[in-house]
XYZ file of C-alpha atoms in Angstrom:
742
model
C 0.000 0.000 0.000
C 1.389 3.402 -0.962
C 1.534 6.015 1.779
C 2.464 9.673 2.073
C 5.849 10.130 3.713
C 8.391 12.882 4.174
C 12.074 12.843 5.052
C 14.958 10.601 4.059
C 14.144 7.272 2.389
C 14.318 4.061 4.364
C 17.463 1.994 4.043
C 17.426 -0.049 0.851
C 14.689 2.085 -0.711
C 14.876 4.310 -3.804
C 13.200 7.673 -4.472
C 12.039 8.699 -7.950
C 10.186 11.805 -9.148
C 8.330 12.788 -12.263
C 4.956 13.463 -13.834
C 2.223 10.986 -14.758
C 2.423 10.288 -18.464
C -0.402 7.713 -18.736
C -2.556 5.581 -16.452
C -2.531 1.939 -17.545
C -4.823 0.455 -14.894
C -6.791 1.834 -11.956
C -9.082 0.129 -9.446
C -11.511 2.646 -7.946
C -12.431 0.247 -5.122
C -8.987 0.142 -3.551
C -6.946 2.809 -5.347
C -4.470 0.299 -6.830
C -2.934 1.880 -9.939
C -0.429 1.041 -12.666
C 0.924 4.082 -14.518
C 3.719 5.402 -16.698
C 5.861 7.995 -14.929
C 8.004 10.400 -16.933
C 11.024 10.931 -14.695
C 12.549 14.364 -14.116
C 15.935 13.126 -15.274
C 14.399 11.602 -18.406
C 12.889 8.288 -19.409
C 9.527 6.690 -18.722
C 9.090 3.949 -16.098
C 6.200 1.797 -14.886
C 5.035 2.592 -11.348
C 2.576 0.515 -9.302
C 0.982 1.436 -5.976
C -2.055 2.861 -4.209
C -2.753 6.114 -6.034
C -6.486 6.822 -6.266
C -7.687 8.963 -9.169
C -4.263 9.399 -10.712
C -4.254 11.254 -14.025
C -1.727 12.554 -16.540
C -0.117 15.816 -15.534
C 0.232 15.100 -11.812
C 3.685 15.363 -10.262
C 4.820 12.523 -8.001
C 7.682 11.749 -5.681
C 7.668 8.050 -4.811
C 9.740 5.920 -2.458
C 9.938 2.191 -3.039
C 11.919 -0.505 -4.789
C 12.478 -1.928 -8.251
C 11.327 -5.378 -9.330
C 11.118 -7.285 -12.590
C 7.816 -8.774 -13.676
C 8.013 -11.908 -15.869
C 5.547 -10.461 -18.386
C 5.712 -6.688 -17.908
C 9.385 -6.041 -17.288
C 10.887 -3.592 -14.788
C 8.440 -1.935 -12.366
C 8.804 0.492 -9.482
C 6.648 -0.562 -6.522
C 5.818 2.571 -4.543
C 5.475 2.203 -0.786
C 5.191 5.959 -0.128
C 3.997 8.698 -2.484
C 3.869 12.471 -2.354
C 1.650 13.826 -5.118
C 1.070 17.346 -6.386
C -1.642 18.498 -8.739
C -0.282 19.986 -11.975
C 0.589 23.689 -11.898
C 1.660 24.420 -15.452
C -0.866 25.092 -18.219
C 0.381 22.061 -20.141
C 0.098 19.844 -17.076
C -3.400 21.067 -16.198
C -4.540 20.487 -19.776
C -3.086 16.959 -19.758
C -4.888 16.262 -16.494
C -8.302 17.598 -17.568
C -8.208 16.127 -21.076
C -7.444 12.614 -19.785
C -11.099 11.817 -19.092
C -10.587 11.937 -15.334
C -13.679 14.173 -14.978
C -17.085 13.190 -16.322
C -18.210 15.703 -18.964
C -14.728 17.074 -19.645
C -12.999 15.958 -22.823
C -10.076 17.463 -24.742
C -12.160 20.271 -26.263
C -13.732 21.354 -22.967
C -10.363 21.043 -21.205
C -8.745 23.331 -23.789
C -11.613 25.811 -23.395
C -11.167 25.902 -19.584
C -7.376 26.186 -19.654
C -7.341 28.872 -22.326
C -9.659 31.067 -20.231
C -8.464 30.379 -16.675
C -4.863 29.279 -17.205
C -3.014 28.109 -14.099
C -6.061 29.052 -11.975
C -8.219 26.382 -13.677
C -8.199 23.763 -10.918
C -9.009 26.319 -8.236
C -11.942 27.537 -10.317
C -13.228 23.958 -10.644
C -13.183 23.429 -6.908
C -14.121 26.850 -5.522
C -15.999 28.755 -8.238
C -17.315 26.275 -10.814
C -20.196 28.625 -11.684
C -17.653 30.717 -13.645
C -17.399 27.882 -16.164
C -20.845 28.888 -17.415
C -19.285 32.023 -18.922
C -17.488 29.819 -21.435
C -18.981 28.932 -24.790
C -20.547 25.474 -24.828
C -20.802 25.104 -21.038
C -24.324 25.815 -19.747
C -24.937 26.415 -16.038
C -26.117 22.852 -15.426
C -22.950 21.382 -16.951
C -20.792 23.843 -14.999
C -22.373 22.662 -11.742
C -21.904 19.013 -12.735
C -18.230 19.513 -13.605
C -17.596 21.376 -10.362
C -19.396 18.716 -8.327
C -17.442 15.931 -10.051
C -14.134 17.670 -9.342
C -14.971 18.396 -5.684
C -16.171 14.833 -5.192
C -13.023 13.397 -6.706
C -10.767 15.743 -4.776
C -12.479 14.972 -1.486
C -12.311 11.228 -2.027
C -8.699 11.409 -3.196
C -7.691 13.368 -0.070
C -9.584 10.922 2.130
C -7.940 7.904 0.501
C -4.532 9.526 0.807
C -5.130 10.236 4.488
C -6.127 6.624 5.180
C -3.171 5.375 3.192
C -0.769 7.617 5.098
C -2.173 6.321 8.386
C -1.745 2.712 7.266
C -5.488 2.002 7.287
C -7.195 0.120 4.450
C -8.607 2.311 1.625
C -11.858 0.341 1.479
C -12.970 2.031 4.704
C -12.404 5.450 3.154
C -14.565 4.618 0.161
C -17.397 3.402 2.384
C -17.128 6.491 4.563
C -17.328 8.676 1.490
C -20.432 6.827 0.280
C -22.120 7.829 3.522
C -20.963 11.421 3.925
C -19.628 12.635 0.591
C -17.426 15.709 0.739
C -18.003 15.952 4.514
C -16.426 12.529 5.142
C -13.105 13.952 6.350
C -14.892 16.256 8.782
C -16.961 13.330 10.096
C -13.825 11.214 10.474
C -12.003 13.901 12.442
C -15.029 14.398 14.703
C -15.258 10.693 15.597
C -12.945 8.176 13.885
C -14.601 5.377 15.883
C -17.481 5.558 13.424
C -15.347 3.225 11.306
C -16.095 0.414 13.783
C -19.727 0.367 12.701
C -20.785 -2.725 10.753
C -21.039 -0.871 7.437
C -17.429 0.329 7.470
C -16.049 -2.889 8.946
C -12.819 -1.515 10.422
C -11.331 -3.148 13.475
C -11.318 -1.275 16.746
C -7.499 -1.262 16.519
C -7.542 0.576 13.152
C -10.079 3.151 14.305
C -8.254 3.589 17.602
C -4.963 4.182 15.800
C -6.557 6.992 13.789
C -8.254 8.453 16.857
C -5.105 8.571 18.958
C -3.200 10.146 16.054
C -5.922 12.795 15.879
C -5.481 13.620 19.564
C -8.375 11.758 21.185
C -7.694 11.013 24.862
C -7.439 7.469 26.133
C -10.562 7.920 28.253
C -12.580 10.055 25.828
C -16.324 9.237 25.812
C -16.164 8.336 22.111
C -13.376 5.822 22.742
C -15.076 4.092 25.675
C -18.419 3.859 23.860
C -16.697 2.506 20.733
C -14.903 -0.109 22.854
C -18.230 -1.255 24.353
C -19.816 -1.590 20.919
C -16.707 -3.364 19.639
C -16.852 -5.925 22.461
C -20.522 -6.629 21.708
C -19.840 -6.993 17.963
C -16.759 -9.121 18.569
C -18.662 -11.460 20.867
C -21.549 -11.665 18.392
C -18.941 -13.150 16.057
C -18.320 -15.769 18.745
C -22.007 -16.681 18.853
C -23.309 -14.504 21.692
C -26.523 -12.505 21.289
C -25.832 -10.556 24.474
C -23.129 -10.075 27.094
C -23.850 -9.651 30.830
C -23.271 -6.017 31.781
C -20.622 -6.825 34.402
C -18.569 -8.978 32.001
C -18.924 -6.386 29.246
C -17.667 -3.478 31.354
C -14.797 -5.560 32.723
C -13.729 -6.521 29.189
C -13.685 -2.862 28.135
C -11.606 -1.898 31.166
C -9.064 -4.527 30.190
C -9.120 -3.567 26.499
C -8.455 0.168 26.809
C -7.412 0.653 30.440
C -10.295 2.773 31.733
C -12.017 2.551 35.104
C -15.164 0.600 35.840
C -17.025 3.856 36.497
C -16.077 5.215 33.079
C -17.164 1.997 31.385
C -20.495 1.920 33.218
C -21.147 5.582 32.424
C -20.501 4.932 28.732
C -22.878 1.965 28.818
C -25.537 4.228 30.297
C -25.096 6.708 27.445
C -25.421 3.929 24.863
C -28.633 2.736 26.508
C -30.029 6.270 26.362
C -29.096 6.677 22.698
C -30.669 3.312 21.848
C -27.463 1.801 20.416
C -27.757 -1.001 22.976
C -30.651 -2.560 24.867
C -30.363 -3.946 28.390
C -32.883 -6.438 29.728
C -32.899 -9.082 32.439
C -32.553 -12.602 30.996
C -32.461 -15.554 33.397
C -31.159 -13.334 36.180
C -28.524 -11.688 33.978
C -28.348 -7.979 33.097
C -28.171 -8.799 29.382
C -26.749 -6.105 27.074
C -27.622 -6.465 23.380
C -26.706 -4.596 20.260
C -30.066 -3.220 19.168
C -30.155 -5.221 15.935
C -29.626 -8.502 17.793
C -32.196 -7.624 20.439
C -34.769 -6.892 17.764
C -33.888 -10.068 15.846
C -34.158 -12.306 18.923
C -37.426 -10.848 20.195
C -38.929 -10.928 16.712
C -37.923 -14.569 16.125
C -39.429 -15.611 19.467
C -42.710 -13.807 18.747
C -43.043 -15.206 15.227
C -42.196 -18.789 16.239
C -44.771 -18.708 19.014
C -47.333 -17.318 16.591
C -46.652 -20.030 13.970
C -46.782 -23.115 16.189
C -50.559 -23.554 16.226
C -52.636 -26.083 14.303
C -53.526 -25.372 10.670
C -56.429 -26.487 8.455
C -55.862 -29.867 6.827
C -54.281 -31.399 9.900
C -57.379 -33.526 10.537
C -56.479 -35.557 7.423
C -52.913 -36.219 8.540
C -53.332 -39.989 8.991
C -55.118 -40.331 5.665
C -52.373 -38.398 3.881
C -49.735 -40.514 5.630
C -51.209 -43.811 4.407
C -51.406 -42.511 0.839
C -47.795 -41.297 0.989
C -46.523 -44.653 2.277
C -48.412 -46.466 -0.479
C -47.016 -44.188 -3.204
C -43.473 -44.447 -1.831
C -43.700 -48.218 -1.411
C -42.523 -48.292 2.191
C -43.689 -48.389 5.780
C -42.415 -45.661 8.043
C -41.166 -46.338 11.571
C -43.366 -45.106 14.456
C -41.313 -41.982 15.169
C -41.221 -41.151 11.445
C -45.000 -41.509 11.277
C -45.368 -39.176 14.232
C -43.061 -36.641 12.568
C -45.029 -36.670 9.316
C -48.418 -36.235 10.983
C -47.177 -33.400 13.222
C -45.629 -31.599 10.251
C -49.034 -31.740 8.547
C -50.964 -30.543 11.608
C -48.812 -27.638 12.834
C -47.561 -24.443 11.270
C -44.185 -24.931 12.935
C -42.483 -28.283 13.409
C -38.913 -29.360 14.270
C -37.469 -32.686 13.085
C -34.153 -33.789 14.577
C -32.014 -36.897 14.576
C -28.512 -38.188 13.966
C -27.102 -39.851 10.828
C -28.917 -42.941 9.566
C -32.144 -42.258 11.484
C -34.282 -41.605 8.421
C -34.575 -37.821 8.310
C -34.361 -37.769 4.503
C -37.105 -40.382 4.069
C -39.283 -38.454 6.499
C -38.734 -35.221 4.576
C -39.668 -36.953 1.321
C -42.919 -38.165 2.871
C -43.715 -34.668 4.160
C -42.976 -33.247 0.719
C -45.283 -35.742 -0.960
C -48.126 -34.859 1.412
C -47.595 -31.108 1.023
C -47.800 -31.624 -2.755
C -51.074 -33.523 -2.358
C -52.382 -30.667 -0.207
C -51.595 -28.239 -3.024
C -48.937 -26.365 -1.047
C -46.084 -24.590 -2.785
C -42.940 -25.784 -1.002
C -39.496 -24.158 -0.864
C -36.476 -26.210 0.221
C -33.622 -24.238 1.768
C -30.382 -24.591 3.719
C -27.923 -22.092 5.235
C -25.040 -22.776 2.792
C -24.667 -23.618 -0.864
C -23.075 -26.955 -0.073
C -25.898 -27.912 2.299
C -28.514 -26.821 -0.258
C -26.870 -28.915 -2.983
C -26.835 -31.951 -0.697
C -30.518 -31.429 0.157
C -31.337 -31.208 -3.552
C -29.483 -34.456 -4.274
C -31.252 -36.305 -1.446
C -34.782 -35.120 -2.230
C -34.633 -34.786 -6.005
C -36.175 -31.317 -5.634
C -34.707 -27.881 -6.201
C -33.179 -26.374 -3.069
C -31.512 -23.034 -2.492
C -29.627 -21.145 0.175
C -31.668 -18.954 2.504
C -29.924 -15.911 1.030
C -30.947 -16.871 -2.494
C -34.473 -17.737 -1.391
C -34.828 -14.285 0.140
C -33.199 -12.670 -2.920
C -30.450 -11.082 -0.910
C -28.784 -7.868 -1.973
C -26.504 -5.242 -0.528
C -27.254 -1.545 -0.425
C -23.872 0.233 -0.656
C -25.390 3.606 0.181
C -27.071 2.414 3.375
C -24.372 -0.141 4.071
C -26.787 -2.906 4.973
C -27.714 -6.359 3.795
C -31.101 -6.221 2.119
C -33.687 -8.853 1.285
C -36.182 -8.398 -1.498
C -38.521 -10.782 0.274
C -39.981 -9.434 3.513
C -43.340 -8.569 5.074
C -44.186 -6.264 2.173
C -43.156 -8.721 -0.550
C -43.291 -12.195 1.042
C -42.237 -15.543 -0.360
C -44.806 -17.214 -2.581
C -44.179 -20.510 -0.789
C -46.909 -21.945 1.445
C -44.305 -24.049 3.278
C -40.552 -23.895 3.818
C -38.501 -26.955 4.738
C -35.216 -25.737 6.191
C -32.360 -28.212 6.602
C -29.245 -27.894 8.816
C -31.159 -25.778 11.319
C -28.274 -25.792 13.798
C -26.276 -23.610 11.379
C -28.831 -20.780 11.165
C -28.017 -17.700 13.220
C -30.618 -15.471 14.826
C -30.404 -12.652 12.257
C -30.865 -14.935 9.249
C -33.782 -16.730 10.918
C -35.367 -13.360 11.588
C -35.088 -12.444 7.910
C -36.614 -15.775 6.833
C -39.541 -15.563 9.237
C -40.277 -11.987 8.177
C -40.493 -13.149 4.567
C -42.981 -15.955 5.281
C -46.586 -14.951 4.638
C -49.190 -15.399 7.392
C -50.507 -18.962 7.644
C -47.474 -20.551 5.966
C -45.598 -23.522 7.436
C -42.017 -24.028 8.551
C -40.425 -27.451 8.979
C -37.055 -27.025 10.671
C -34.732 -30.019 10.199
C -31.370 -30.649 11.829
C -29.154 -32.527 14.217
C -29.129 -30.808 17.600
C -25.724 -32.324 18.392
C -23.979 -30.589 15.514
C -22.009 -27.416 16.180
C -24.058 -24.213 16.473
C -24.082 -21.404 13.927
C -21.011 -19.286 13.253
C -23.133 -16.179 13.825
C -24.968 -15.244 17.026
C -27.556 -17.553 18.541
C -28.110 -21.216 19.322
C -31.360 -21.525 17.441
C -32.075 -25.241 17.176
C -30.987 -26.170 20.693
C -32.830 -23.225 22.233
C -35.956 -24.108 20.323
C -35.825 -27.768 21.419
C -34.993 -26.974 25.051
C -37.848 -24.500 25.341
C -40.517 -27.190 24.863
C -42.609 -24.562 23.085
C -42.509 -26.076 19.587
C -43.879 -29.419 18.277
C -40.805 -31.622 17.908
C -39.926 -35.222 17.022
C -36.449 -36.683 17.479
C -35.654 -39.729 15.331
C -33.575 -42.194 17.327
C -33.760 -45.542 15.514
C -30.736 -46.270 13.317
C -31.932 -48.279 10.325
C -30.416 -51.584 9.313
C -28.710 -50.279 6.177
C -27.129 -47.453 8.175
C -25.986 -49.944 10.836
C -23.685 -51.472 8.224
C -21.679 -48.247 8.129
C -19.000 -48.025 10.789
C -18.986 -44.242 10.258
C -22.633 -43.971 11.338
C -22.323 -46.510 14.151
C -19.189 -44.767 15.450
C -20.899 -41.364 15.280
C -23.776 -42.578 17.453
C -21.403 -44.225 19.926
C -19.406 -40.992 20.200
C -22.588 -39.009 20.730
C -23.516 -41.337 23.583
C -20.089 -40.967 25.167
C -18.855 -44.443 24.151
C -15.524 -45.121 22.459
C -15.940 -46.831 19.063
C -13.727 -49.671 17.933
C -10.461 -48.239 16.569
C -9.054 -51.434 15.095
C -8.755 -51.351 11.315
C -10.909 -54.330 10.404
C -12.191 -52.935 7.110
C -15.339 -51.080 6.245
C -15.460 -47.315 5.945
C -13.921 -46.208 9.267
C -10.135 -46.377 9.829
C -7.800 -45.153 12.535
C -4.081 -44.669 11.820
C -2.231 -44.238 15.116
C 0.361 -41.449 14.933
C 1.450 -39.962 18.247
C 3.718 -37.248 16.815
C 2.467 -34.350 14.747
C 5.214 -34.636 12.104
C 4.408 -38.336 11.592
C 0.719 -37.513 11.269
C 1.478 -34.776 8.734
C 3.520 -37.151 6.543
C 0.708 -39.695 6.663
C -1.906 -37.125 5.647
C 0.190 -36.082 2.644
C 0.628 -39.705 1.594
C -3.106 -40.378 1.895
C -4.148 -37.359 -0.154
C -1.463 -37.425 -2.831
C -0.913 -41.152 -3.271
C -2.724 -43.830 -1.267
C -6.375 -42.791 -1.667
C -6.073 -41.814 -5.359
C -4.064 -44.904 -6.339
C -5.573 -47.580 -4.093
C -9.213 -46.479 -3.890
C -9.709 -44.272 -6.945
C -10.585 -41.241 -4.802
C -9.167 -38.084 -6.339
C -7.697 -35.298 -4.194
C -10.718 -33.195 -5.246
C -12.972 -35.605 -3.317
C -10.871 -35.618 -0.137
C -11.328 -33.111 2.663
C -8.780 -32.868 5.450
C -10.249 -31.710 8.765
C -8.621 -30.604 12.004
C -10.077 -29.213 15.232
C -7.518 -26.413 15.272
C -5.846 -23.839 13.047
C -2.502 -23.796 14.878
C 0.344 -26.253 15.320
C 1.920 -28.871 13.070
C -1.455 -30.492 12.365
C -3.489 -27.285 12.423
C -5.170 -26.157 9.226
C -2.662 -23.363 8.516
C 0.308 -25.733 8.367
C -1.714 -28.527 6.759
C -2.796 -26.198 3.958
C 0.764 -25.138 3.206
C 1.967 -28.746 3.158
C -0.968 -30.008 1.086
C -0.566 -27.148 -1.384
C 3.054 -28.151 -1.842
C 2.054 -31.762 -2.479
C -1.058 -31.215 -4.620
C -0.371 -27.894 -6.379
C 3.377 -27.176 -6.234
C 4.959 -24.084 -7.789
C 5.895 -24.358 -11.446
C 7.329 -22.151 -14.144
C 4.529 -20.154 -15.739
C 2.107 -20.811 -12.870
C 1.405 -17.400 -11.287
C 1.170 -16.965 -7.537
C 0.769 -14.200 -4.961
C 2.039 -14.124 -1.386
C -0.473 -12.532 0.987
C -0.420 -12.767 4.752
C 0.558 -16.255 5.918
C -0.292 -17.901 2.580
C 0.806 -18.068 -1.031
C -2.167 -18.130 -3.401
C -1.409 -20.077 -6.565
C -3.354 -20.662 -9.736
C -5.162 -23.989 -9.303
C -5.489 -23.746 -5.504
C -8.666 -24.798 -3.714
C -9.773 -21.820 -1.615
C -12.566 -20.869 0.779
C -14.304 -17.554 1.444
C -13.986 -16.884 5.180
C -16.422 -13.975 5.651
C -19.588 -12.755 3.981
C -18.985 -10.242 1.204
C -22.363 -9.046 0.001
C -21.119 -6.671 -2.697
C -18.511 -8.874 -4.421
C -19.719 -9.350 -7.989
C -19.941 -12.792 -9.575
C -20.726 -14.018 -13.082
C -22.225 -17.269 -14.330
C -21.398 -19.101 -17.544
C -24.658 -17.885 -19.096
C -23.554 -14.277 -18.609
C -25.853 -13.489 -15.686
C -24.334 -11.279 -12.997
C -25.051 -10.994 -9.293
C -23.412 -10.090 -6.010
C -22.580 -11.917 -2.802
C -19.995 -14.544 -1.848
C -20.536 -16.092 1.561
C -18.554 -17.473 4.451
C -17.749 -21.120 3.700
C -18.091 -20.991 -0.106
C -15.463 -23.229 -1.717
C -13.875 -22.551 -5.094
C -10.705 -22.866 -7.139
C -8.339 -20.171 -8.408
C -8.655 -20.319 -12.188
C -6.689 -17.181 -13.066
C -4.198 -14.958 -11.276
C -3.013 -11.704 -12.870
C -0.102 -10.165 -11.003
C -0.093 -7.082 -13.257
C -3.768 -6.257 -12.729
C -3.452 -7.428 -9.108
C -6.503 -9.690 -9.376
C -7.363 -13.351 -9.151
C -10.480 -15.166 -10.319
C -12.100 -17.837 -8.193
C -14.448 -20.304 -9.845
C -17.117 -21.485 -7.434
C -19.597 -24.246 -8.211
C -21.743 -22.305 -10.695
C -20.188 -18.862 -10.845
C -16.868 -17.030 -10.781
C -15.772 -13.911 -8.906
C -12.821 -11.594 -9.388
C -10.886 -10.538 -6.287
C -8.507 -7.603 -6.120
C -5.386 -8.451 -4.147
C -6.699 -6.126 -1.402
C -9.462 -8.703 -0.786
C -7.175 -11.716 -0.387
C -7.671 -11.522 3.380
C -11.165 -12.887 2.699
C -9.754 -16.121 1.246
C -7.926 -19.086 2.731
C -6.602 -22.297 1.187
C -9.189 -25.060 1.603
C -7.191 -28.275 1.242
C -7.674 -28.487 5.008
C -10.302 -26.757 7.117
C -11.464 -26.701 10.694
C -14.378 -28.883 11.734
C -16.376 -25.710 12.370
C -15.924 -24.594 8.747
C -17.078 -27.991 7.425
C -20.554 -27.682 8.958
C -23.384 -28.556 6.582
C -21.089 -30.337 4.131
C -20.548 -33.952 3.196
C -17.446 -35.297 1.480
C -16.746 -38.594 -0.223
C -13.624 -39.028 1.916
C -12.562 -37.266 5.109
C -9.095 -37.378 6.634
C -9.424 -36.223 10.250
C -6.216 -35.226 12.056
C -6.190 -35.436 15.867
C -2.831 -34.630 17.428
C -3.240 -31.401 19.348
C -5.555 -28.502 20.017
C -6.910 -26.121 22.618
C -8.860 -27.874 25.417
C -12.135 -26.296 24.268
C -11.658 -27.845 20.810
C -10.797 -31.347 21.984
C -14.365 -32.256 22.841
C -17.210 -34.544 21.831
C -19.018 -31.521 20.391
C -16.222 -31.223 17.778
C -15.494 -34.931 17.207
C -19.102 -35.933 16.487
C -19.696 -33.461 13.628
C -16.262 -34.244 12.184
C -17.121 -37.933 11.899
C -20.517 -37.201 10.321
C -18.938 -35.175 7.462
C -17.715 -38.383 5.745
C -19.992 -40.122 3.239
C -17.932 -43.130 2.051
C -14.719 -43.260 4.020
C -13.296 -41.706 7.192
C -9.639 -42.015 8.080
C -8.567 -40.582 11.417
C -4.836 -39.938 11.757
C -3.509 -39.154 15.189
C -3.290 -39.995 18.857
C -5.819 -42.541 20.133
C -5.550 -40.990 23.613
C -6.783 -37.659 22.208
C -9.607 -39.456 20.399
C -10.683 -41.101 23.663
C -10.411 -37.797 25.561
C -12.663 -36.078 23.022
C -15.300 -38.800 23.413
C -15.272 -38.335 27.197
C -15.150 -34.527 27.162
C -18.747 -33.390 26.803
C -18.178 -29.806 27.912
C -19.642 -27.225 25.552
C -18.937 -23.521 25.373
C -21.811 -21.461 26.704
C -23.525 -18.957 24.454
C -25.351 -15.967 25.866
C -28.729 -16.110 24.117
C -32.232 -15.302 25.296
C -34.356 -17.215 22.784
C -35.023 -20.204 25.039
C -36.107 -17.900 27.879
C -38.428 -15.948 25.581
C -39.978 -19.089 24.066
C -40.439 -20.691 27.478
C -42.097 -17.549 28.830
C -44.417 -17.459 25.826
C -45.337 -21.110 26.291
C -46.811 -20.632 29.767
């Protein structure tokens, strides 16, 4: 990233000066620019760096280093830049005639420069109405040109300020979208505004700016921002609220203020409505307003939906017809599930692997069809939706796609086309992988369901909870407020799978057989991490492809942890080296702890609602979501972009966005939720105590469809089976549902 800097160059760095001769490439989103610089001492060189709205005629002094690109030759990579707007008539004309301003071409630029000379740029910014005195420029066009120049100047100065402070330019662009030319003034008044969800800056980045601007360590703005940051940060860890005492203590530790100052700031936030405090199960629960509204709304809507609906009196009749048409006889608990789904507007179906959830869903679908109901099938992720579609033979979509999700860049919020005013046309929604749905997404879905429609919520309550805030499925089941059936019988065909049998044993706290006597469940005992790593590489690169015909594409390596020899970070680097090694002519880009290489399997690690994608048929949309898996199909080091091909669409990432991607040869068990893989290699050698638990081992085992190979320490495996401790989430849904059920 290029930054403004003054003084002597750093050791090993070079300083060059000159004027912009031509702009080859410019990315307005992040300011990344490739240009030709005509040096003062003569000669034209290629310069790359962060230089928003660069145009011919500008004078630059840049500090950086030389490099040689394999395709584009010698380049100067600028780390720091001082830029000056052109002052000569020739330079101003070159700048204005470049097309940098909408409505100003060569002829208009010549007209302006001939009349105003070296004062032209000042006229554009301060007195654009004078342009109307020129032939061919009416008053309306003069205002538009002046507005375009002021807008560009303000955004350029803002981007330069962020760059000089070492803060990402994307935040500057978002701030400008909100406040226009007043963005700098807003930033100086309260830089902690960048911590708001729309801007997405970390508290550390905003705090760095604030302290540079002279804010005191105990300023009200800083303490309030720290409180909101702690609530947002903990929402990312699954909590809908934080007890007031814990929240204030965390802020005191974070920024070193007193308890009184923290409590006073919390009081101000309550008064302003930014947070809501309410007693939940004896706790003084502090919510971000959006999460409070989501939780209370979900509770109210679920309680409203749970009643009986017309048609339920024919449930037994419909059941018999469905069994006849499907040519099977359902087990007693399956029969109960089907009849309850027909009778009630809200129904929850749970059960582990092999207990017949899919067959039950098919029967419910068949009956809903007979009843003339329009049914939508949905799941939280694309991978889970695809699996649901394969199992039912019916079209399924993600919740986001069902709701026709968009992103409003002006308001900075996620938007859904489907809501109370324009609800879903479906009479019933069957939602799979309910444990993965966070409280905000469930709120959006329920708002989009028309009055009198049905919701069948399907899932395994023993899977890991959602990445986002809430513990929806477990809270719903524990409340006793919703009609629920749990399938417990493991069917004979499923009993032949050691994966399924082992999963149920683990869930019951019993250690499965770890001897390798064939079947689909294997344990390779490796006590040392390095030995386990070598075995994983052999399995993925050689043994499974050669001996069992399972390609590396069909293998997913899982680990409880990111760190250590057998954590996903090290596993990904090693697997990349084995499965997609560097080669001449294969482009790559180092970013953070990883090297991204053409051909790599990668995963999106956070929701990006405004990232554009394109399908093979030419259709375009926006939104790539946390957990989406794709492959790098192109990497352009000159344009500083890479293209990721997902299942049915591709998206182009600027290098500034590479922090949103990770290699996906290996992933944590948490990231694998809702997915199923032909082969899973599970590595168990180390991990934090909270990760070495039954709650992590059980879902890991259930991710494998045909074969599961666990590589690691059998003592750790046994410990995880015994350790049934789960991390508490602060959520109020169960309390609200229970209170509404009395």
